[in-house]
Short mmCIF file of C-alpha atoms in Angstrom, two decimals:
data_model
loop_
_atom_site.label_atom_id
_atom_site.label_comp_id
_atom_site.label_asym_id
_atom_site.label_seq_id
_atom_site.Cartn_x
_atom_site.Cartn_y
_atom_site.Cartn_z
CA UNK A 1 -2.80 10.56 26.77
CA UNK A 2 -1.55 10.02 22.98
CA UNK A 3 1.59 8.19 23.67
CA UNK A 4 4.25 8.24 21.25
CA UNK A 5 3.62 10.59 18.31
CA UNK A 6 5.62 10.96 15.05
CA UNK A 7 5.33 13.57 12.22
CA UNK A 8 5.61 13.32 9.47
CA UNK A 9 4.10 10.17 8.61
CA UNK A 10 5.40 9.80 5.25
CA UNK A 11 7.74 11.75 3.14
CA UNK A 12 9.66 11.90 -0.21
CA UNK A 13 12.85 13.59 -0.54
CA UNK A 14 15.39 14.10 -3.42
CA UNK A 15 19.15 13.07 -2.82
CA UNK A 16 20.55 15.89 -1.14
CA UNK A 17 17.71 17.73 0.62
CA UNK A 18 17.27 18.09 4.14
CA UNK A 19 14.49 17.33 6.70
CA UNK A 20 13.73 16.80 9.99
CA UNK A 21 11.73 14.02 11.79
CA UNK A 22 9.87 15.09 15.09
CA UNK A 23 9.00 12.46 17.73
CA UNK A 24 6.86 13.53 20.96
CA UNK A 25 6.00 11.64 23.98
CA UNK A 26 3.52 12.62 26.57
CA UNK A 27 4.56 9.84 29.41
CA UNK A 28 7.27 11.90 30.82
CA UNK A 29 9.93 8.90 29.72
CA UNK A 30 13.54 10.02 30.26
CA UNK A 31 14.82 7.53 27.55
CA UNK A 32 14.14 8.18 23.70
CA UNK A 33 15.25 6.28 20.72
CA UNK A 34 15.40 6.43 17.25
CA UNK A 35 15.33 3.23 14.88
CA UNK A 36 15.38 2.43 11.36
CA UNK A 37 13.39 -0.66 9.79
CA UNK A 38 14.66 -2.44 6.81
CA UNK A 39 13.30 -5.15 5.04
CA UNK A 40 15.15 -8.64 6.63
CA UNK A 41 16.74 -6.47 9.25
CA UNK A 42 14.21 -5.98 12.19
CA UNK A 43 14.90 -2.27 13.63
CA UNK A 44 18.40 -0.74 13.92
CA UNK A 45 19.20 1.73 16.54
CA UNK A 46 20.41 5.04 15.08
CA UNK A 47 20.35 7.59 18.31
CA UNK A 48 19.32 7.70 21.77
CA UNK A 49 19.06 9.86 24.34
CA UNK A 50 19.03 9.18 28.02
CA UNK A 51 17.74 12.61 29.23
CA UNK A 52 17.03 16.22 27.98
CA UNK A 53 19.85 17.46 26.40
CA UNK A 54 21.95 14.15 25.96
CA UNK A 55 22.30 12.14 23.17
CA UNK A 56 24.40 9.22 22.18
CA UNK A 57 25.11 6.99 19.17
CA UNK A 58 23.19 3.60 18.20
CA UNK A 59 24.18 0.95 15.51
CA UNK A 60 23.74 2.98 12.70
CA UNK A 61 24.36 6.90 13.44
CA UNK A 62 26.38 7.74 10.22
CA UNK A 63 24.50 10.62 8.41
CA UNK A 64 21.82 11.29 10.87
CA UNK A 65 21.92 13.53 13.84
CA UNK A 66 19.44 14.10 16.72
CA UNK A 67 18.80 16.56 19.42
CA UNK A 68 16.76 16.28 22.78
CA UNK A 69 16.05 20.18 23.79
CA UNK A 70 12.97 19.11 25.64
CA UNK A 71 12.53 16.02 27.49
CA UNK A 72 9.15 15.27 25.67
CA UNK A 73 10.84 15.86 22.09
CA UNK A 74 13.34 13.74 20.28
CA UNK A 75 14.27 15.31 16.76
CA UNK A 76 16.17 13.26 14.23
CA UNK A 77 17.74 15.09 11.16
CA UNK A 78 19.15 14.23 8.04
CA UNK A 79 21.20 16.77 6.52
CA UNK A 80 21.88 15.58 3.17
CA UNK A 81 19.69 12.86 2.33
CA UNK A 82 20.78 9.81 0.64
CA UNK A 83 19.13 6.64 -1.31
CA UNK A 84 20.45 4.48 1.72
CA UNK A 85 18.43 6.20 3.80
CA UNK A 86 15.31 5.35 2.51
CA UNK A 87 13.53 3.22 5.27
CA UNK A 88 10.71 3.23 7.68
CA UNK A 89 11.81 5.17 10.98
CA UNK A 90 10.40 4.46 14.49
CA UNK A 91 10.62 6.71 17.62
CA UNK A 92 10.41 4.92 20.97
CA UNK A 93 10.33 6.18 24.39
CA UNK A 94 11.00 4.22 27.89
CA UNK A 95 11.33 5.05 31.60
CA UNK A 96 14.59 4.81 33.09
CA UNK A 97 14.47 3.31 36.90
CA UNK A 98 17.27 2.00 39.26
CA UNK A 99 20.41 2.91 37.80
CA UNK A 100 19.84 2.05 34.29
CA UNK A 101 17.40 -0.51 34.56
CA UNK A 102 14.48 0.32 31.96
CA UNK A 103 10.87 -0.28 31.70
CA UNK A 104 9.52 -1.31 28.42
CA UNK A 105 9.94 0.72 25.11
CA UNK A 106 6.77 2.38 23.64
CA UNK A 107 6.61 2.53 19.83
CA UNK A 108 5.52 5.44 17.49
CA UNK A 109 3.38 4.54 14.66
CA UNK A 110 6.43 5.20 12.21
CA UNK A 111 7.40 7.52 9.21
CA UNK A 112 8.12 6.11 5.70
CA UNK A 113 10.59 8.10 4.12
CA UNK A 114 11.76 7.73 0.43
CA UNK A 115 14.82 9.18 -1.08
CA UNK A 116 14.91 9.24 -4.76
CA UNK B 1 28.14 -8.89 20.55
CA UNK B 2 24.73 -9.78 21.22
CA UNK B 3 22.48 -11.22 18.44
CA UNK B 4 19.21 -12.58 18.33
CA UNK B 5 18.35 -14.83 15.47
CA UNK B 6 14.54 -16.22 14.15
CA UNK B 7 15.18 -18.92 11.91
CA UNK B 8 11.41 -19.05 10.55
CA UNK B 9 11.07 -15.83 7.97
CA UNK B 10 7.38 -16.96 7.65
CA UNK B 11 4.61 -18.89 9.32
CA UNK B 12 0.91 -19.81 8.96
CA UNK B 13 -1.55 -20.99 11.38
CA UNK B 14 -5.06 -22.05 11.05
CA UNK B 15 -7.52 -19.75 12.89
CA UNK B 16 -8.15 -21.27 16.25
CA UNK B 17 -4.71 -23.55 16.14
CA UNK B 18 -1.49 -23.09 18.30
CA UNK B 19 1.56 -21.67 16.87
CA UNK B 20 5.11 -21.55 17.70
CA UNK B 21 7.43 -18.66 16.88
CA UNK B 22 11.33 -19.74 17.61
CA UNK B 23 13.89 -16.95 18.83
CA UNK B 24 17.42 -17.71 20.03
CA UNK B 25 20.09 -14.92 21.09
CA UNK B 26 23.25 -14.85 22.25
CA UNK B 27 25.04 -13.17 25.22
CA UNK B 28 27.33 -13.84 27.47
CA UNK B 29 24.89 -11.91 30.35
CA UNK B 30 23.34 -13.64 33.03
CA UNK B 31 20.81 -10.97 34.05
CA UNK B 32 19.08 -9.30 30.78
CA UNK B 33 15.54 -8.52 29.27
CA UNK B 34 13.95 -10.65 26.15
CA UNK B 35 10.73 -9.09 24.59
CA UNK B 36 8.43 -10.15 21.74
CA UNK B 37 7.20 -7.31 19.64
CA UNK B 38 4.03 -7.63 17.02
CA UNK B 39 4.30 -5.52 14.03
CA UNK B 40 0.53 -5.36 12.33
CA UNK B 41 0.15 -3.71 8.84
CA UNK B 42 -0.46 -0.58 10.51
CA UNK B 43 3.56 -0.77 11.33
CA UNK B 44 3.09 0.33 15.04
CA UNK B 45 5.23 -1.77 17.22
CA UNK B 46 3.07 -3.50 19.93
CA UNK B 47 4.78 -4.95 22.90
CA UNK B 48 3.43 -8.84 23.08
CA UNK B 49 5.34 -10.17 26.07
CA UNK B 50 8.03 -9.55 28.32
CA UNK B 51 10.63 -12.00 30.29
CA UNK B 52 13.00 -11.23 32.94
CA UNK B 53 16.10 -13.61 32.75
CA UNK B 54 16.43 -14.13 36.55
CA UNK B 55 12.86 -15.32 36.68
CA UNK B 56 12.63 -18.96 35.73
CA UNK B 57 8.79 -18.75 35.19
CA UNK B 58 7.71 -18.67 31.86
CA UNK B 59 6.21 -15.23 31.30
CA UNK B 60 2.07 -15.71 30.14
CA UNK B 61 -0.37 -12.78 28.54
CA UNK B 62 -3.75 -14.09 27.66
CA UNK B 63 -3.17 -16.29 24.85
CA UNK B 64 0.55 -15.57 24.38
CA UNK B 65 3.00 -17.50 26.35
CA UNK B 66 6.71 -18.11 26.12
CA UNK B 67 9.38 -21.36 26.62
CA UNK B 68 12.10 -19.72 27.69
CA UNK B 69 15.26 -21.85 28.04
CA UNK B 70 17.97 -19.84 29.82
CA UNK B 71 20.94 -22.51 29.16
CA UNK B 72 19.77 -22.93 25.52
CA UNK B 73 19.52 -19.23 24.93
CA UNK B 74 15.99 -20.11 23.65
CA UNK B 75 12.68 -17.96 23.83
CA UNK B 76 9.82 -19.07 21.81
CA UNK B 77 6.45 -17.47 21.43
CA UNK B 78 3.67 -19.81 21.55
CA UNK B 79 0.19 -18.01 20.27
CA UNK B 80 -2.81 -20.20 21.33
CA UNK B 81 -6.39 -19.98 19.60
CA UNK B 82 -4.86 -18.01 16.99
CA UNK B 83 -7.10 -15.45 15.83
CA UNK B 84 -7.08 -13.22 12.45
CA UNK B 85 -6.17 -10.20 14.07
CA UNK B 86 -2.78 -12.05 15.06
CA UNK B 87 -1.50 -11.86 11.57
CA UNK B 88 1.67 -9.71 11.60
CA UNK B 89 5.43 -9.60 11.80
CA UNK B 90 6.69 -10.50 15.20
CA UNK B 91 10.21 -9.36 16.67
CA UNK B 92 11.98 -10.76 19.34
CA UNK B 93 13.99 -8.52 21.39
CA UNK B 94 16.92 -8.78 23.86
CA UNK B 95 17.95 -6.10 26.18
CA UNK B 96 20.92 -6.18 28.70
CA UNK B 97 19.52 -4.68 32.13
CA UNK B 98 22.20 -2.21 32.46
CA UNK B 99 22.62 -0.97 28.96
CA UNK B 100 20.52 0.95 26.80
CA UNK B 101 20.16 -0.54 23.51
CA UNK B 102 17.27 -3.28 22.40
CA UNK B 103 18.49 -5.82 19.59
CA UNK B 104 15.92 -6.88 17.18
CA UNK B 105 15.92 -10.17 15.74
CA UNK B 106 15.00 -9.93 11.71
CA UNK B 107 11.14 -11.24 12.32
CA UNK B 108 8.72 -13.64 11.55
CA UNK B 109 5.85 -12.80 9.45
CA UNK B 110 2.85 -14.85 10.72
CA UNK B 111 -0.32 -15.61 8.88
CA UNK B 112 -3.51 -16.56 10.10
CA UNK B 113 -5.80 -18.64 7.68
CA UNK B 114 -9.45 -18.51 8.18
#
């Protein structure tokens, strides 16, 4: 049971380049999330998904797109990377039980992205 | 809107001593969850402890315990018998029970002095 995994672990992009971050979980969780972490700001939610084929915007969605084609995978895309997107990105997942009540979120190890 | 505040950017504690990390939050909800997460240098977020607002009893997990003051909207974390492995960033977090978003505080960096 690997839990939540993220690929890649580290990436350097040039401004304007695109890339996709992959998050995978093997816990059969319904909910998945993408956060970014910046110094002094805690974690901020980018997008989330409450089930296969559904996605929703979080606090800071601009410049990112997501897809949840399979229950176990949640992809985060940057179409045209900007230096402001330099950050550490965390994926998380959780169950959804009892009309929206969730269990604890389980986090992946993070992806460090540097945009030059 | 809900907010989570951690007023101590950095804390330090002697090994084997006790330290308390502070957290306050703002909400108009009566039912919600509160969490403390630990982020060691490896960067992975690890759940330390969870508290349901409808429970009056403070949560405890081995050396970690909380002091949950619902009326004051305060949720502090006490670490007893501090160990070197406790050195990390600690994030307080809040979530409404019927909503999907977890709101994190800015974090407190804890150093453990041998």
